[in-house]
mmCIF file of C-alpha atoms in Angstrom:
data_model
loop_
_atom_site.group_PDB
_atom_site.id
_atom_site.type_symbol
_atom_site.label_atom_id
_atom_site.label_comp_id
_atom_site.label_asym_id
_atom_site.label_seq_id
_atom_site.Cartn_x
_atom_site.Cartn_y
_atom_site.Cartn_z
ATOM 1 C CA MET F 312 53.823 278.489 204.889
ATOM 2 C CA ASP F 313 55.154 275.815 202.538
ATOM 3 C CA LEU F 314 53.757 272.466 203.677
ATOM 4 C CA GLY F 315 56.157 270.546 201.450
ATOM 5 C CA LEU F 316 53.332 268.807 199.607
ATOM 6 C CA GLN F 317 54.478 269.492 196.055
ATOM 7 C CA ASP F 318 54.404 266.202 194.088
ATOM 8 C CA LYS F 319 53.741 264.111 197.197
ATOM 9 C CA VAL F 320 51.202 261.309 196.680
ATOM 10 C CA TYR F 321 48.417 260.410 199.106
ATOM 11 C CA VAL F 322 45.565 257.939 199.149
ATOM 12 C CA VAL F 323 42.328 259.335 200.574
ATOM 13 C CA THR F 324 39.524 256.831 201.078
ATOM 14 C CA GLY F 325 35.863 257.772 201.156
ATOM 15 C CA ALA F 326 36.804 260.910 199.241
ATOM 16 C CA THR F 327 33.826 261.471 196.951
ATOM 17 C CA ARG F 328 32.037 263.601 199.544
ATOM 18 C CA GLY F 329 32.307 265.131 202.981
ATOM 19 C CA LEU F 330 35.497 265.139 204.990
ATOM 20 C CA GLY F 331 37.472 262.885 202.655
ATOM 21 C CA LEU F 332 36.729 265.118 199.683
ATOM 22 C CA ALA F 333 37.620 268.229 201.670
ATOM 23 C CA ALA F 334 41.002 266.749 202.597
ATOM 24 C CA ALA F 335 41.714 265.664 199.018
ATOM 25 C CA ARG F 336 40.917 269.155 197.713
ATOM 26 C CA GLU F 337 43.312 270.810 200.154
ATOM 27 C CA LEU F 338 46.089 268.345 199.374
ATOM 28 C CA VAL F 339 45.763 268.983 195.641
ATOM 29 C CA ALA F 340 45.560 272.749 196.191
ATOM 30 C CA ASP F 341 48.990 272.581 197.843
ATOM 31 C CA GLY F 342 50.574 270.592 195.034
ATOM 32 C CA ALA F 343 50.033 266.987 196.068
ATOM 33 C CA ARG F 344 48.535 264.270 193.915
ATOM 34 C CA VAL F 345 45.866 261.951 195.270
ATOM 35 C CA VAL F 346 44.222 258.601 194.742
ATOM 36 C CA VAL F 347 40.602 258.834 195.867
ATOM 37 C CA THR F 348 38.161 256.038 196.565
ATOM 38 C CA GLY F 349 34.408 255.723 196.766
ATOM 39 C CA ARG F 350 31.774 253.058 196.289
ATOM 40 C CA LYS F 351 29.968 254.577 193.297
ATOM 41 C CA PRO F 352 31.756 254.700 189.924
ATOM 42 C CA ALA F 353 30.053 257.919 188.784
ATOM 43 C CA ALA F 354 30.964 259.705 192.007
ATOM 44 C CA VAL F 355 34.595 258.577 191.789
ATOM 45 C CA GLU F 356 34.836 259.766 188.180
ATOM 46 C CA ALA F 357 33.282 263.135 189.038
ATOM 47 C CA THR F 358 35.661 263.588 191.975
ATOM 48 C CA VAL F 359 38.725 262.961 189.815
ATOM 49 C CA GLU F 360 37.539 265.649 187.390
ATOM 50 C CA LEU F 361 36.760 268.048 190.238
ATOM 51 C CA LEU F 362 40.290 267.621 191.577
ATOM 52 C CA GLY F 363 41.897 268.463 188.248
ATOM 53 C CA GLY F 364 41.787 265.285 186.201
ATOM 54 C CA PRO F 365 44.389 262.521 185.760
ATOM 55 C CA ALA F 366 47.380 264.801 186.283
ATOM 56 C CA ALA F 367 46.282 265.499 189.851
ATOM 57 C CA ALA F 368 44.053 262.597 190.826
ATOM 58 C CA ALA F 369 43.236 258.967 190.138
ATOM 59 C CA GLY F 370 40.117 257.158 191.271
ATOM 60 C CA VAL F 371 39.425 253.636 192.491
ATOM 61 C CA VAL F 372 35.946 252.231 193.097
ATOM 62 C CA ALA F 373 36.298 250.484 196.443
ATOM 63 C CA ASP F 374 34.687 249.782 199.787
ATOM 64 C CA ASN F 375 36.943 249.844 202.858
ATOM 65 C CA ALA F 376 35.213 246.699 204.117
ATOM 66 C CA ASP F 377 36.397 244.576 201.174
ATOM 67 C CA PRO F 378 39.529 242.543 201.974
ATOM 68 C CA ASP F 379 41.223 243.415 198.669
ATOM 69 C CA THR F 380 40.696 247.180 198.930
ATOM 70 C CA ALA F 381 43.983 247.955 200.671
ATOM 71 C CA ASP F 382 46.173 246.331 198.033
ATOM 72 C CA ARG F 383 44.136 247.758 195.149
ATOM 73 C CA VAL F 384 44.087 251.386 196.254
ATOM 74 C CA LEU F 385 47.680 251.549 197.467
ATOM 75 C CA GLY F 386 48.837 249.776 194.335
ATOM 76 C CA ALA F 387 46.982 252.387 192.280
ATOM 77 C CA ALA F 388 49.066 255.155 193.859
ATOM 78 C CA VAL F 389 52.317 253.481 192.835
ATOM 79 C CA GLU F 390 50.946 252.572 189.393
ATOM 80 C CA HIS F 391 49.596 256.023 188.546
ATOM 81 C CA PHE F 392 52.070 258.292 190.305
ATOM 82 C CA GLY F 393 55.096 256.144 191.082
ATOM 83 C CA ARG F 394 55.167 256.637 194.834
ATOM 84 C CA LEU F 395 53.190 256.754 198.086
ATOM 85 C CA ASP F 396 53.752 259.316 200.833
ATOM 86 C CA GLY F 397 50.733 258.755 203.036
ATOM 87 C CA VAL F 398 47.109 257.727 203.473
ATOM 88 C CA LEU F 399 44.060 259.315 205.043
ATOM 89 C CA ILE F 400 41.566 256.630 205.977
ATOM 90 C CA SER F 401 38.044 258.008 205.964
ATOM 91 C CA VAL F 402 34.857 255.987 206.010
ATOM 92 C CA GLY F 403 31.197 256.784 206.404
ATOM 93 C CA GLY F 404 29.782 256.494 209.898
ATOM 94 C CA PRO F 405 27.740 253.515 211.125
ATOM 95 C CA PRO F 406 23.946 253.858 211.206
ATOM 96 C CA PRO F 407 22.595 255.852 214.157
ATOM 97 C CA GLY F 408 20.788 254.293 217.070
ATOM 98 C CA PRO F 409 21.328 253.275 220.694
ATOM 99 C CA VAL F 410 23.578 250.442 221.856
ATOM 100 C CA ALA F 411 20.622 248.670 223.458
ATOM 101 C CA THR F 412 18.862 248.017 220.148
ATOM 102 C CA ALA F 413 21.793 247.625 217.726
ATOM 103 C CA THR F 414 21.793 244.121 216.271
ATOM 104 C CA ASP F 415 24.751 241.760 216.033
ATOM 105 C CA GLU F 416 24.594 242.134 212.259
ATOM 106 C CA ALA F 417 24.832 245.925 212.503
ATOM 107 C CA TRP F 418 27.848 245.659 214.801
ATOM 108 C CA ARG F 419 29.607 243.151 212.507
ATOM 109 C CA GLU F 420 28.984 245.221 209.383
ATOM 110 C CA ALA F 421 30.243 248.389 211.049
ATOM 111 C CA PHE F 422 33.285 246.590 212.456
ATOM 112 C CA GLU F 423 34.271 245.389 208.972
ATOM 113 C CA GLY F 424 34.080 248.861 207.432
ATOM 114 C CA VAL F 425 34.964 251.239 210.248
ATOM 115 C CA PHE F 426 37.492 249.187 212.200
ATOM 116 C CA LEU F 427 38.966 246.199 210.369
ATOM 117 C CA GLY F 428 38.885 247.820 206.926
ATOM 118 C CA ALA F 429 40.757 250.842 208.247
ATOM 119 C CA LEU F 430 43.388 248.655 209.906
ATOM 120 C CA ARG F 431 43.929 246.661 206.724
ATOM 121 C CA ILE F 432 44.690 249.852 204.813
ATOM 122 C CA ALA F 433 46.965 251.124 207.576
ATOM 123 C CA ARG F 434 48.907 247.836 207.707
ATOM 124 C CA ALA F 435 49.332 247.743 203.947
ATOM 125 C CA ALA F 436 50.452 251.377 203.917
ATOM 126 C CA ALA F 437 52.979 250.708 206.680
ATOM 127 C CA ALA F 438 54.557 248.025 204.512
ATOM 128 C CA LEU F 439 55.005 250.450 201.601
ATOM 129 C CA LEU F 440 55.852 253.745 203.270
ATOM 130 C CA GLY F 441 59.350 254.922 203.971
ATOM 131 C CA GLU F 442 60.707 257.493 206.386
ATOM 132 C CA GLY F 443 58.498 260.579 206.372
ATOM 133 C CA GLY F 444 55.356 258.638 205.539
ATOM 134 C CA ALA F 445 52.076 259.428 207.293
ATOM 135 C CA ILE F 446 48.967 257.411 208.155
ATOM 136 C CA GLY F 447 45.903 259.350 209.253
ATOM 137 C CA PHE F 448 42.589 258.042 210.579
ATOM 138 C CA VAL F 449 39.433 260.132 210.322
ATOM 139 C CA LEU F 450 37.753 259.223 213.597
ATOM 140 C CA SER F 451 35.222 261.231 215.620
ATOM 141 C CA ALA F 452 34.781 263.252 218.763
ATOM 142 C CA SER F 453 33.229 260.038 220.129
ATOM 143 C CA VAL F 454 36.810 258.891 220.784
ATOM 144 C CA ARG F 455 36.748 261.239 223.794
ATOM 145 C CA GLU F 456 33.083 261.232 224.827
ATOM 146 C CA PRO F 457 29.962 259.427 223.570
ATOM 147 C CA ILE F 458 27.650 261.167 221.120
ATOM 148 C CA PRO F 459 23.962 260.581 221.899
ATOM 149 C CA GLY F 460 22.270 258.322 219.374
ATOM 150 C CA LEU F 461 25.499 256.968 217.839
ATOM 151 C CA GLY F 462 25.955 253.819 219.896
ATOM 152 C CA ILE F 463 27.929 251.774 217.370
ATOM 153 C CA SER F 464 30.275 254.629 216.528
ATOM 154 C CA ASN F 465 30.785 255.282 220.236
ATOM 155 C CA GLY F 466 31.803 251.650 220.640
ATOM 156 C CA LEU F 467 34.201 251.344 217.705
ATOM 157 C CA ARG F 468 35.968 254.702 217.353
ATOM 158 C CA PRO F 469 37.813 254.703 220.715
ATOM 159 C CA GLY F 470 39.238 251.246 220.020
ATOM 160 C CA LEU F 471 40.442 252.323 216.594
ATOM 161 C CA ALA F 472 42.044 255.394 218.141
ATOM 162 C CA MET F 473 43.986 253.192 220.567
ATOM 163 C CA ALA F 474 45.045 250.926 217.701
ATOM 164 C CA ALA F 475 46.296 254.022 215.856
ATOM 165 C CA LYS F 476 48.198 255.138 218.951
ATOM 166 C CA SER F 477 49.791 251.690 219.216
ATOM 167 C CA LEU F 478 50.700 251.776 215.533
ATOM 168 C CA ALA F 479 52.388 255.158 216.031
ATOM 169 C CA ILE F 480 54.634 253.603 218.667
ATOM 170 C CA GLU F 481 55.410 250.611 216.456
ATOM 171 C CA LEU F 482 56.185 252.638 213.320
ATOM 172 C CA GLY F 483 57.938 255.584 214.954
ATOM 173 C CA PRO F 484 61.404 254.017 214.734
ATOM 174 C CA ARG F 485 60.940 253.817 210.954
ATOM 175 C CA GLY F 486 60.071 257.510 210.743
ATOM 176 C CA ILE F 487 56.423 256.847 209.869
ATOM 177 C CA ARG F 488 53.855 258.997 211.638
ATOM 178 C CA VAL F 489 50.341 257.928 212.666
ATOM 179 C CA PHE F 490 47.573 260.207 213.920
ATOM 180 C CA GLY F 491 43.821 260.550 214.286
ATOM 181 C CA LEU F 492 41.468 263.430 213.516
ATOM 182 C CA LEU F 493 38.422 263.912 215.728
ATOM 183 C CA PRO F 494 35.778 265.971 213.917
ATOM 184 C CA ALA F 495 32.578 266.890 215.717
ATOM 185 C CA ARG F 496 29.965 269.218 214.231
ATOM 186 C CA ILE F 497 31.366 269.749 210.738
ATOM 187 C CA ASP F 498 28.685 270.810 208.260
ATOM 188 C CA THR F 499 28.613 267.700 206.075
ATOM 189 C CA ASP F 500 25.764 265.622 204.655
ATOM 190 C CA ARG F 501 26.331 263.107 207.459
ATOM 191 C CA VAL F 502 25.888 265.701 210.213
ATOM 192 C CA ARG F 503 22.874 267.232 208.486
ATOM 193 C CA GLU F 504 21.371 263.735 208.294
ATOM 194 C CA LEU F 505 21.884 263.258 212.024
ATOM 195 C CA ASP F 506 20.359 266.662 212.754
ATOM 196 C CA SER F 507 17.328 265.733 210.646
ATOM 197 C CA LEU F 508 16.500 262.849 212.993
ATOM 198 C CA ALA F 509 15.375 265.333 215.664
ATOM 199 C CA ASP F 510 11.720 266.321 215.970
ATOM 200 C CA ASP F 511 12.743 269.894 215.146
ATOM 201 C CA PRO F 512 15.959 269.746 213.078
ATOM 202 C CA ALA F 513 16.449 273.528 212.966
ATOM 203 C CA ALA F 514 16.130 273.826 216.727
ATOM 204 C CA ALA F 515 18.446 270.849 217.247
ATOM 205 C CA ARG F 516 21.069 272.442 215.019
ATOM 206 C CA ALA F 517 20.756 275.760 216.831
ATOM 207 C CA ARG F 518 21.209 274.060 220.216
ATOM 208 C CA ALA F 519 24.240 272.139 218.997
ATOM 209 C CA ALA F 520 25.844 275.272 217.573
ATOM 210 C CA ALA F 521 25.194 277.195 220.792
ATOM 211 C CA ALA F 522 27.044 274.515 222.779
ATOM 212 C CA ILE F 523 30.208 275.004 220.705
ATOM 213 C CA PRO F 524 32.509 277.726 222.086
ATOM 214 C CA LEU F 525 33.028 279.173 218.595
ATOM 215 C CA GLY F 526 29.239 279.275 218.220
ATOM 216 C CA ARG F 527 28.929 277.505 214.868
ATOM 217 C CA TYR F 528 29.467 274.294 212.950
ATOM 218 C CA GLY F 529 32.811 273.871 211.213
ATOM 219 C CA THR F 530 33.159 273.788 207.455
ATOM 220 C CA PRO F 531 34.585 270.853 205.494
ATOM 221 C CA GLU F 532 37.299 273.206 204.243
ATOM 222 C CA GLU F 533 38.426 273.888 207.824
ATOM 223 C CA PHE F 534 38.711 270.157 208.415
ATOM 224 C CA GLY F 535 40.530 269.643 205.118
ATOM 225 C CA LYS F 536 43.185 272.248 205.919
ATOM 226 C CA VAL F 537 44.012 270.555 209.222
ATOM 227 C CA ALA F 538 44.168 267.155 207.529
ATOM 228 C CA ALA F 539 46.501 268.423 204.795
ATOM 229 C CA PHE F 540 48.821 270.008 207.353
ATOM 230 C CA VAL F 541 49.089 266.938 209.582
ATOM 231 C CA LEU F 542 49.720 264.683 206.581
ATOM 232 C CA SER F 543 52.399 267.030 205.259
ATOM 233 C CA PRO F 544 56.145 267.127 205.978
ATOM 234 C CA ALA F 545 55.498 270.393 207.842
ATOM 235 C CA ALA F 546 54.049 268.268 210.682
ATOM 236 C CA SER F 547 57.099 265.993 210.807
ATOM 237 C CA TYR F 548 57.251 265.838 214.630
ATOM 238 C CA LEU F 549 53.560 265.078 215.217
ATOM 239 C CA THR F 550 52.679 261.436 215.766
ATOM 240 C CA GLY F 551 50.451 259.416 218.044
ATOM 241 C CA VAL F 552 48.116 262.374 218.547
ATOM 242 C CA MET F 553 44.333 262.597 218.356
ATOM 243 C CA ILE F 554 43.443 266.085 217.134
ATOM 244 C CA PRO F 555 39.957 267.466 217.822
ATOM 245 C CA ILE F 556 38.529 269.601 215.009
ATOM 246 C CA ASP F 557 35.451 270.735 216.858
ATOM 247 C CA GLY F 558 35.435 274.475 217.594
ATOM 248 C CA GLY F 559 36.211 273.746 221.239
ATOM 249 C CA ALA F 560 33.212 271.468 221.799
ATOM 250 C CA LEU F 561 35.223 268.912 223.782
ATOM 251 C CA ARG F 562 35.607 270.307 227.281
ATOM 252 C CA GLY F 563 38.365 267.984 228.480
ATOM 253 C CA LEU F 564 42.088 268.332 227.760
#
């Protein structure tokens, strides 16, 4: 299937590892060019080389929480590649812990990066994109049901999903699509870190895998393929949707 990605240009934030990197790799594999961001210069440089060098990728050292990030990274797409066709807004998850003990400072810091930073990028992208543009949010299965031990994420992700849904309604008349991706147990460093917090990490991982109808964790590549498809012109009639990528773990419709 031709996704129509040849020579399209996408910004992928938080793309030096995990889900963001997986999405960037799949986009490039199908002919797109990408601008990737990360907070560490060495990691950004290595990611650009991994993706094929300057002909396929450009890198920007940036933190989603910084107010100037949106203009810098979207401007880099136009500067390096002459166009912008979409963005995938990915950011690392807030620190684990229950709601009852999370401090005000932890909530504010997470809100800046996970919520407000993502909205800034989405707003800036909406101002630049034309018909056929796409804005994707990497969210979490916690949009649909809380994940034990991730109190801050459980609080912020559903609100961001509703903001994305509202944005889809607002931008639909301009032909710009907005969607969210809801990964659950994808085998990334972040999920392995969460598993390691258990008294017996191997047993915790085995229990989690057994609760998934497909019986295993997903791979970053499986996530990346879904992300590339939904960003692509091949998904031109999908907007306002929240797509679980979870092996069937969510039991509700």
